[in-house]
Coordinates of C-alpha atoms in Angstrom, one line a residue:
M30 CA -2.8 19.0 -1.6
V31 CA -2.1 15.4 -0.7
F32 CA -4.4 13.0 0.5
N33 CA -4.2 13.6 4.2
S34 CA -4.4 16.9 4.6
V35 CA -8.1 18.7 6.5
V36 CA -8.4 20.5 2.7
F37 CA -8.5 17.6 1.2
L38 CA -10.6 14.5 3.6
F39 CA -13.2 17.6 4.2
C40 CA -13.3 20.4 1.3
F41 CA -11.7 19.0 -1.8
L42 CA -12.7 15.3 -1.4
P43 CA -16.7 15.4 -0.5
L44 CA -17.2 18.7 -2.9
S45 CA -15.6 17.1 -6.4
L46 CA -18.0 13.9 -5.3
L47 CA -20.7 15.4 -4.5
L48 CA -20.8 17.4 -7.6
Y49 CA -19.6 14.0 -9.9
Y50 CA -22.4 12.3 -8.9
L51 CA -25.5 14.4 -9.8
A52 CA -23.5 15.1 -13.4
P53 CA -25.3 12.6 -15.9
G54 CA -22.9 10.5 -17.2
R55 CA -22.3 11.7 -20.5
V56 CA -20.4 14.6 -19.1
K57 CA -18.6 12.7 -16.1
N58 CA -15.6 13.4 -17.7
L59 CA -15.4 17.1 -18.3
I60 CA -16.4 17.0 -14.9
L61 CA -13.8 14.2 -13.5
L62 CA -11.3 16.7 -16.2
A63 CA -12.1 20.3 -14.4
E64 CA -11.8 18.5 -11.2
S65 CA -8.1 17.1 -11.4
L66 CA -7.3 20.8 -13.1
V67 CA -8.5 22.0 -9.6
F68 CA -6.4 19.4 -7.8
Y69 CA -3.4 19.7 -10.0
C70 CA -3.2 23.9 -9.8
W71 CA -4.3 23.8 -6.1
T72 CA -0.8 25.4 -5.3
G73 CA -0.5 27.1 -7.9
T74 CA -0.1 27.4 -11.6
A75 CA 3.7 27.4 -12.9
F76 CA 3.9 23.8 -15.0
L77 CA -0.3 24.2 -16.0
P78 CA 1.2 25.6 -19.5
L79 CA 3.6 22.3 -19.5
I80 CA 1.0 19.8 -18.9
L81 CA -1.8 21.5 -21.0
C82 CA 1.5 21.4 -23.8
L83 CA 2.2 17.8 -23.0
I84 CA -2.0 16.0 -22.8
L85 CA -1.9 18.0 -27.0
F86 CA 1.1 17.2 -28.5
N87 CA 0.5 13.5 -26.7
Y88 CA -3.5 13.7 -28.5
L89 CA -3.1 14.6 -32.2
W90 CA 1.4 12.6 -32.7
G91 CA -1.5 10.2 -31.7
L92 CA -3.9 10.7 -33.9
L93 CA -1.0 10.8 -36.6
T94 CA 1.1 7.3 -35.4
A95 CA -2.6 5.3 -35.8
A96 CA -3.3 7.3 -39.1
A97 CA 0.2 6.9 -40.9
R98 CA 1.2 4.3 -42.6
G99 CA 5.0 2.8 -43.2
K100 CA 8.5 3.8 -42.4
L101 CA 6.6 7.1 -40.7
R102 CA 4.6 5.3 -38.7
A103 CA 7.4 3.2 -37.2
F104 CA 8.9 6.1 -36.0
L105 CA 6.4 7.9 -34.8
P106 CA 6.6 6.9 -31.6
A107 CA 9.9 6.9 -30.9
V108 CA 9.4 10.5 -31.5
A109 CA 7.1 10.7 -28.8
A110 CA 9.5 8.5 -26.2
L111 CA 12.1 10.8 -26.6
G112 CA 10.2 13.4 -26.6
N113 CA 8.6 13.1 -23.8
L114 CA 11.8 11.5 -22.1
G115 CA 13.4 14.4 -22.9
V116 CA 10.9 17.1 -21.0
L117 CA 10.5 14.6 -17.3
V118 CA 15.5 14.5 -17.9
Y119 CA 14.9 18.3 -18.1
F120 CA 12.7 19.0 -15.1
K121 CA 14.5 16.1 -13.4
Y122 CA 18.0 15.6 -14.4
A123 CA 19.2 18.0 -16.2
N124 CA 21.8 19.9 -12.7
F125 CA 22.3 16.2 -12.2
L126 CA 24.0 15.8 -15.5
I127 CA 25.0 18.8 -16.2
D128 CA 27.0 18.5 -12.4
T129 CA 28.4 15.1 -13.3
I130 CA 29.4 16.8 -16.6
N131 CA 31.9 19.6 -14.1
Q132 CA 32.9 16.4 -11.8
I133 CA 34.7 14.8 -14.4
G134 CA 35.6 17.5 -16.9
S135 CA 35.9 20.9 -14.8
F136 CA 34.2 22.3 -17.7
G137 CA 32.5 24.2 -15.8
I138 CA 28.9 24.6 -16.5
A139 CA 26.5 26.4 -14.5
E140 CA 23.0 24.9 -13.0
L141 CA 20.4 25.7 -14.7
S142 CA 16.9 26.9 -12.8
V143 CA 15.2 23.8 -12.6
G144 CA 15.2 21.2 -10.2
D145 CA 13.9 23.2 -7.4
V146 CA 10.9 22.0 -7.5
L147 CA 9.1 19.9 -9.8
P148 CA 6.2 19.7 -11.6
L149 CA 3.4 17.1 -9.7
G150 CA 3.8 14.5 -11.1
I151 CA 6.4 14.2 -13.5
S152 CA 7.6 11.2 -13.6
Y153 CA 4.1 9.6 -13.2
Y154 CA 2.2 11.1 -15.7
I155 CA 5.6 11.0 -18.9
F156 CA 5.4 7.4 -18.3
K157 CA 1.0 6.9 -18.0
I158 CA 2.0 8.6 -22.2
I159 CA 4.6 6.6 -22.8
S160 CA 2.7 3.8 -22.4
Y161 CA -0.1 5.4 -24.7
E162 CA 1.9 6.2 -27.6
I163 CA 3.9 3.0 -27.6
D164 CA -0.1 1.7 -26.9
V165 CA -1.2 2.9 -30.2
Y166 CA 1.3 1.8 -32.2
T167 CA 1.7 -1.5 -31.3
G168 CA -2.6 -1.9 -32.1
K169 CA -3.4 -2.8 -28.7
I170 CA -5.4 0.5 -28.3
T171 CA -6.7 2.3 -30.7
S172 CA -6.0 6.1 -30.4
E173 CA -8.0 8.9 -28.6
K174 CA -9.7 10.7 -30.4
N175 CA -12.0 12.2 -27.3
L176 CA -9.2 15.3 -26.1
I177 CA -11.2 15.6 -22.8
T178 CA -11.0 12.0 -22.7
F179 CA -7.6 11.9 -22.6
S180 CA -6.8 14.6 -21.0
C181 CA -8.6 12.7 -18.1
Y182 CA -7.4 10.5 -17.9
V183 CA -3.2 11.9 -18.1
L184 CA -3.7 14.5 -15.4
F185 CA -6.2 11.4 -13.0
F186 CA -6.5 13.1 -9.9
P187 CA -6.1 9.9 -7.7
Q188 CA -3.3 9.2 -9.8
L189 CA -1.2 12.0 -10.1
I190 CA 0.2 12.4 -6.4
V191 CA 2.2 8.9 -6.4
G192 CA -0.1 6.3 -8.8
P193 CA 0.3 4.4 -9.4
I194 CA 1.1 4.1 -13.6
V195 CA -1.2 2.4 -15.1
P196 CA -1.9 2.2 -19.3
Y197 CA -4.6 3.3 -20.7
R198 CA -5.6 0.2 -22.2
D199 CA -6.9 -1.3 -19.0
M200 CA -8.8 3.1 -18.5
A201 CA -10.0 3.2 -22.1
A202 CA -13.1 0.7 -21.4
Q203 CA -13.8 2.9 -18.0
F204 CA -13.3 6.2 -19.0
H205 CA -16.2 5.5 -22.5
K206 CA -18.2 3.7 -20.0
T207 CA -20.7 6.8 -20.0
A208 CA -23.9 4.9 -18.1
G209 CA -23.6 2.9 -14.7
R210 CA -19.8 4.0 -13.8
C211 CA -20.3 4.3 -10.3
S212 CA -21.8 1.6 -8.7
L213 CA -22.1 0.0 -5.1
P214 CA -20.0 -2.1 -5.1
L215 CA -16.7 -0.4 -6.5
M216 CA -17.8 2.7 -3.8
E217 CA -18.0 0.1 -0.8
R218 CA -14.3 -0.8 -2.2
G219 CA -13.8 2.7 -2.7
V220 CA -14.7 3.3 0.8
E221 CA -12.6 0.5 2.4
L222 CA -9.9 1.1 0.5
F223 CA -9.3 4.7 1.3
V224 CA -9.9 4.2 4.9
F225 CA -7.2 1.7 4.6
G226 CA -5.1 3.9 2.8
L227 CA -5.2 6.6 5.6
A228 CA -4.8 4.1 8.1
K229 CA -2.1 3.0 6.3
K230 CA 0.0 6.7 6.0
V231 CA -1.4 8.6 9.9
L232 CA -1.9 5.5 12.3
L233 CA 1.5 3.2 11.2
A234 CA 3.8 5.6 8.1
D235 CA 3.9 9.5 10.3
S236 CA 3.9 7.9 13.5
I237 CA 7.0 4.4 12.9
G238 CA 8.7 7.5 10.7
A239 CA 9.2 10.0 13.7
L240 CA 12.2 7.7 14.9
W241 CA 14.5 7.7 11.9
T242 CA 13.7 11.0 12.1
D243 CA 15.1 10.9 15.8
I244 CA 18.3 9.9 14.7
I245 CA 19.1 11.4 11.5
G246 CA 16.9 14.9 11.5
S247 CA 17.9 18.3 11.9
G248 CA 17.3 17.7 15.4
G249 CA 17.8 14.1 16.1
V250 CA 20.7 12.4 17.6
G251 CA 22.8 12.3 14.7
L252 CA 23.7 8.6 13.4
A253 CA 27.4 9.1 14.6
N254 CA 26.9 9.2 18.4
V255 CA 24.2 5.8 17.9
S256 CA 25.0 2.4 18.5
T257 CA 24.8 -0.5 15.6
P258 CA 21.5 -1.8 17.9
L259 CA 19.9 1.5 17.3
A260 CA 21.2 1.7 14.2
W261 CA 19.1 -1.2 12.8
L262 CA 16.5 -0.2 15.1
G263 CA 16.3 3.2 12.6
I264 CA 16.8 1.9 9.5
L265 CA 14.6 -1.4 10.2
A266 CA 12.3 1.8 11.0
Y267 CA 12.3 2.9 8.0
S268 CA 11.5 0.2 5.2
L269 CA 8.2 -0.1 7.5
Q270 CA 7.2 3.8 7.0
L271 CA 8.2 3.5 3.5
Y272 CA 6.3 0.5 2.9
F273 CA 3.4 1.4 4.7
D274 CA 3.7 5.3 3.4
F275 CA 3.8 4.5 -0.3
A276 CA 1.1 0.8 -0.4
G277 CA -1.3 3.9 2.0
Y278 CA -1.7 6.1 -1.2
S279 CA -1.4 3.4 -3.0
E280 CA -4.5 1.9 -1.7
M281 CA -5.9 5.4 -1.5
S282 CA -5.6 6.3 -5.4
N283 CA -7.1 2.9 -5.6
G284 CA -9.9 4.1 -3.5
L285 CA -10.6 7.6 -4.7
A286 CA -10.3 6.3 -8.4
A287 CA -13.2 3.3 -7.1
L288 CA -15.2 5.9 -5.8
L289 CA -15.2 7.1 -8.8
G290 CA -16.0 4.6 -11.4
F291 CA -12.9 3.2 -11.7
D292 CA -11.2 -0.4 -11.9
C293 CA -7.5 -0.5 -10.6
P294 CA -4.2 -3.5 -10.1
A295 CA -3.2 -3.0 -6.7
N296 CA 0.2 -1.8 -6.7
F297 CA 1.1 -3.3 -3.4
D298 CA 0.7 -7.4 -2.5
L299 CA 2.8 -7.8 0.7
P300 CA 5.8 -6.9 -0.5
Y301 CA 8.2 -7.6 2.9
I302 CA 6.6 -11.3 3.1
S303 CA 8.6 -12.7 -0.4
G304 CA 10.9 -15.2 -0.1
S305 CA 13.0 -13.7 -2.0
I306 CA 13.8 -11.2 -4.4
T307 CA 12.3 -11.7 -7.4
E308 CA 9.3 -12.2 -5.5
F309 CA 9.8 -8.8 -3.3
W310 CA 9.8 -7.1 -6.9
R311 CA 6.6 -8.8 -7.6
R312 CA 5.1 -7.7 -5.1
W313 CA 6.4 -4.0 -4.3
H314 CA 5.1 -0.8 -6.8
I315 CA 3.8 -3.2 -9.2
S316 CA 3.3 -0.7 -11.9
L317 CA 5.8 0.1 -11.5
S318 CA 7.8 -3.2 -12.7
T319 CA 5.1 -4.4 -14.8
W320 CA 6.0 -1.1 -17.0
F321 CA 9.8 -1.0 -16.7
R322 CA 8.9 -4.9 -17.8
D323 CA 6.3 -4.3 -20.8
Y324 CA 8.0 -1.3 -22.5
I325 CA 11.6 -1.7 -22.2
Y326 CA 12.1 -5.6 -21.4
I327 CA 9.9 -6.9 -23.1
P328 CA 11.1 -4.4 -25.9
L329 CA 15.0 -5.2 -26.0
G330 CA 14.6 -9.5 -26.1
G331 CA 13.3 -9.8 -22.9
N332 CA 15.0 -13.7 -22.9
R333 CA 14.6 -14.9 -25.6
K334 CA 18.1 -14.0 -27.0
G335 CA 20.2 -15.8 -24.4
K336 CA 21.3 -15.6 -21.2
A337 CA 23.6 -13.2 -22.2
R338 CA 21.5 -10.5 -24.1
Q339 CA 18.9 -11.4 -21.2
L340 CA 21.6 -10.2 -18.2
F341 CA 21.6 -7.2 -20.1
N342 CA 17.9 -6.6 -20.4
M343 CA 17.9 -6.8 -16.9
L344 CA 21.2 -4.4 -16.5
I345 CA 19.3 -1.8 -18.6
V346 CA 16.0 -2.0 -16.7
W347 CA 17.6 -1.8 -12.8
A348 CA 19.7 1.0 -14.5
A349 CA 16.9 3.3 -15.5
T350 CA 14.3 2.0 -12.4
G351 CA 17.4 3.2 -10.5
I352 CA 17.5 6.7 -12.1
W353 CA 13.4 7.7 -12.0
H354 CA 13.5 7.0 -8.0
G355 CA 15.6 10.8 -8.1
A356 CA 18.7 11.9 -9.7
S357 CA 21.6 11.2 -7.5
W358 CA 23.9 8.5 -7.5
N359 CA 22.3 6.3 -4.6
F360 CA 19.1 6.0 -6.5
I361 CA 21.8 4.8 -9.5
C362 CA 23.3 2.5 -7.2
W363 CA 20.6 1.0 -5.0
G364 CA 19.4 0.2 -9.2
L365 CA 22.7 -2.2 -10.2
Y366 CA 21.8 -2.9 -6.0
Y367 CA 19.1 -5.4 -7.0
F368 CA 20.2 -5.5 -11.0
V369 CA 22.8 -8.4 -8.6
L370 CA 20.7 -9.2 -6.3
L371 CA 18.0 -10.7 -9.3
T372 CA 20.6 -12.0 -11.5
L373 CA 21.6 -14.0 -8.9
E374 CA 19.0 -15.5 -8.5
K375 CA 18.5 -16.3 -12.1
L376 CA 21.8 -18.2 -12.2
F377 CA 21.8 -20.6 -9.5
L378 CA 20.1 -19.2 -6.3
L379 CA 16.4 -19.2 -6.8
K380 CA 15.9 -22.6 -6.6
H381 CA 16.9 -23.1 -3.4
L382 CA 15.5 -20.2 -2.2
K383 CA 12.2 -22.5 -3.4
R384 CA 13.2 -25.6 -1.2
G385 CA 13.2 -22.8 1.6
R386 CA 10.4 -22.6 4.8
V387 CA 12.0 -19.4 6.7
W388 CA 15.5 -18.8 6.0
P389 CA 14.5 -17.6 2.5
H390 CA 11.9 -14.7 4.3
L391 CA 14.4 -13.4 6.9
Y392 CA 17.6 -13.9 3.2
T393 CA 15.1 -11.1 1.7
L394 CA 14.6 -9.3 4.8
V395 CA 17.9 -8.3 4.9
L396 CA 18.8 -7.0 1.5
V397 CA 15.7 -5.3 1.6
V398 CA 17.0 -3.6 4.8
L399 CA 20.3 -2.8 3.1
G400 CA 18.7 -1.5 -0.4
W401 CA 16.9 1.1 1.4
G402 CA 20.1 2.2 3.4
I403 CA 21.2 2.9 -0.2
F404 CA 18.3 4.5 -1.2
T405 CA 17.8 7.1 1.7
A406 CA 21.6 7.6 1.5
N407 CA 21.3 10.8 -0.5
Q408 CA 19.1 12.4 3.0
P409 CA 20.9 14.4 5.1
G410 CA 22.3 13.3 8.1
A411 CA 22.7 9.4 6.6
P412 CA 25.8 8.9 4.5
L413 CA 25.6 5.7 2.8
G414 CA 29.9 4.5 4.4
L415 CA 28.5 6.1 8.2
L416 CA 25.0 4.3 7.9
M417 CA 27.2 1.3 6.9
Q418 CA 29.6 1.4 9.3
K419 CA 27.0 1.7 12.2
L420 CA 25.2 -1.4 10.9
F421 CA 28.3 -3.7 9.5
L422 CA 31.0 -3.0 12.5
A423 CA 29.4 -2.8 16.0
Q424 CA 30.1 -0.1 17.7
G425 CA 29.1 1.3 20.7
G426 CA 26.7 4.7 20.9
I427 CA 23.6 5.6 22.7
S428 CA 21.3 2.3 23.7
P429 CA 18.4 1.4 21.5
L430 CA 16.5 1.2 25.0
Y431 CA 14.7 4.6 24.8
Y432 CA 13.6 4.0 21.2
L433 CA 12.4 0.4 21.8
R434 CA 9.9 1.9 24.9
N435 CA 8.6 4.8 22.3
Y436 CA 8.7 2.8 19.7
G437 CA 8.0 -1.0 20.6
V438 CA 4.4 -1.0 20.8
L439 CA 4.2 0.6 17.2
L440 CA 7.4 -1.2 15.2
A441 CA 6.0 -4.4 16.9
L442 CA 2.2 -3.6 15.2
G443 CA 3.9 -2.3 12.2
C444 CA 5.4 -6.0 11.0
L445 CA 2.2 -7.4 12.1
C446 CA 0.7 -4.7 9.7
A447 CA 2.6 -5.9 7.6
S448 CA 2.8 -9.2 7.4
A449 CA -0.7 -11.2 5.9
L450 CA -2.1 -11.7 9.0
P451 CA -4.9 -8.2 9.4
R452 CA -5.6 -9.4 5.4
R453 CA -7.1 -12.4 6.9
L454 CA -9.1 -11.2 10.3
W455 CA -10.7 -8.6 7.9
Q456 CA -11.8 -11.3 5.3
K457 CA -13.1 -12.9 9.2
I458 CA -15.0 -10.6 10.5
S459 CA -16.4 -9.0 6.6
R460 CA -18.5 -12.3 7.6
F461 CA -20.0 -10.6 9.8
P462 CA -21.2 -7.5 8.5
P463 CA -22.6 -5.3 12.3
L464 CA -19.2 -5.8 13.6
K465 CA -17.0 -5.0 10.2
V466 CA -19.1 -1.5 9.7
L467 CA -18.1 -1.3 13.5
L468 CA -14.8 -1.3 13.6
F469 CA -14.1 0.4 10.1
L470 CA -15.8 3.0 12.0
L471 CA -13.8 3.7 14.4
L472 CA -10.9 3.0 12.4
A473 CA -11.5 5.8 9.6
V474 CA -13.0 8.0 13.7
L475 CA -9.3 7.5 14.1
C476 CA -7.7 8.8 10.8
I477 CA -9.4 11.6 10.9
A478 CA -8.6 12.7 14.5
Y479 CA -5.1 12.3 14.1
V480 CA -4.8 14.1 10.7
V481 CA -6.4 16.6 12.4
A482 CA -4.7 16.6 15.8
A483 CA -1.7 16.4 13.0
T484 CA -2.8 20.1 11.9
N485 CA -3.6 21.9 14.5
T486 CA 0.2 20.7 15.6
T487 CA 0.9 21.8 13.0
A488 CA -0.7 25.6 13.0
L489 CA 0.6 25.7 16.5
Y490 CA 4.3 25.7 14.9
A491 CA 3.9 28.3 12.5
N492 CA 2.7 30.9 15.3
F493 CA 5.4 30.6 16.8

């Protein structure tokens, strides 16, 4: 069940909010857990035993870690981290590792029957669990003694699909707040965030992404047949689609959390206005960058042990960042690509970028767009070698004029909405409540119309 589906918007969300609001404060967590279980099991219960076992194991392990002393205490978090990572590796990377080993040595190892369908949200809740175990060990939080509360954190349905990855230390007090958890200002902010996120997803991401699908999709023209200008237009569309898709889901997630009484930090902060790659990664997928900084980079020594060690720590972090995104070599190359760029900036380039005005933003945008070319290289129809040829070796082919006529307004709107201008305009509009309410309602109705239309179109095609 996705947030922009009819069943979620018109069935699950209103019913779950109604039940949650009517429940007394002392049982809100129990209601939230039940709703999260329904959300998790909506498409099937095959992986329910897995997540229940992980919850029980880590709940008990956290209590054991808090009670342990001496050498045993130092040993326990490492076991927990390795155990949880082992589950993630098995489901997400096992066949990739087997395939790599077979290619290196022709061992003929048979693939496992995993990986086609991953457990819902496993990359996100495993990282949440690991952060909890480490924070208990370091004393940043006390171990959670209430199994229902801990289960709510792991299964929290607003964050189950695409995060953000919020450490338990930032949510523990809110889970334990029984009286006055849901306030009118927080609920108002939640509705605003959810609708804006929904607009980014259904009005911008899905519409703009159709251009890239028209090029590389099974019914598209084919990347080999496009001209260099159209290749650039396509990868620009993919870059905007990726941003609005991911940022939209993150805003919907935080909006849902706010409606349930939880204040979560933003996961995106206008990353495409960045003036350096360093700044870009402070604005893009903030919760993931923060997780790698707090639980890998700093424990490895960060920048405290000399420049060479710092660069080695960065290499580990960015290799892990690439691997986290998927079991494919293009993701690893994508992570290492950013390691190289960030190393260059840290060694000498960043000081020059800070003195520039326009060129640092152009430099950042071009490199980020090229990075998405590496990122998408595992998709059918978009091999990296062919894409790079189309982008950097001037080639003829299908003209971009037809696509500019069809998508030009959408692309311009996407570029505009990726800037700081809409935020500033909304802040000014918010000074006039009637105008704010009117525009907000119009946006909400437009989003719902798009969702219903897309659902009807899908149903129509399914009947043929």
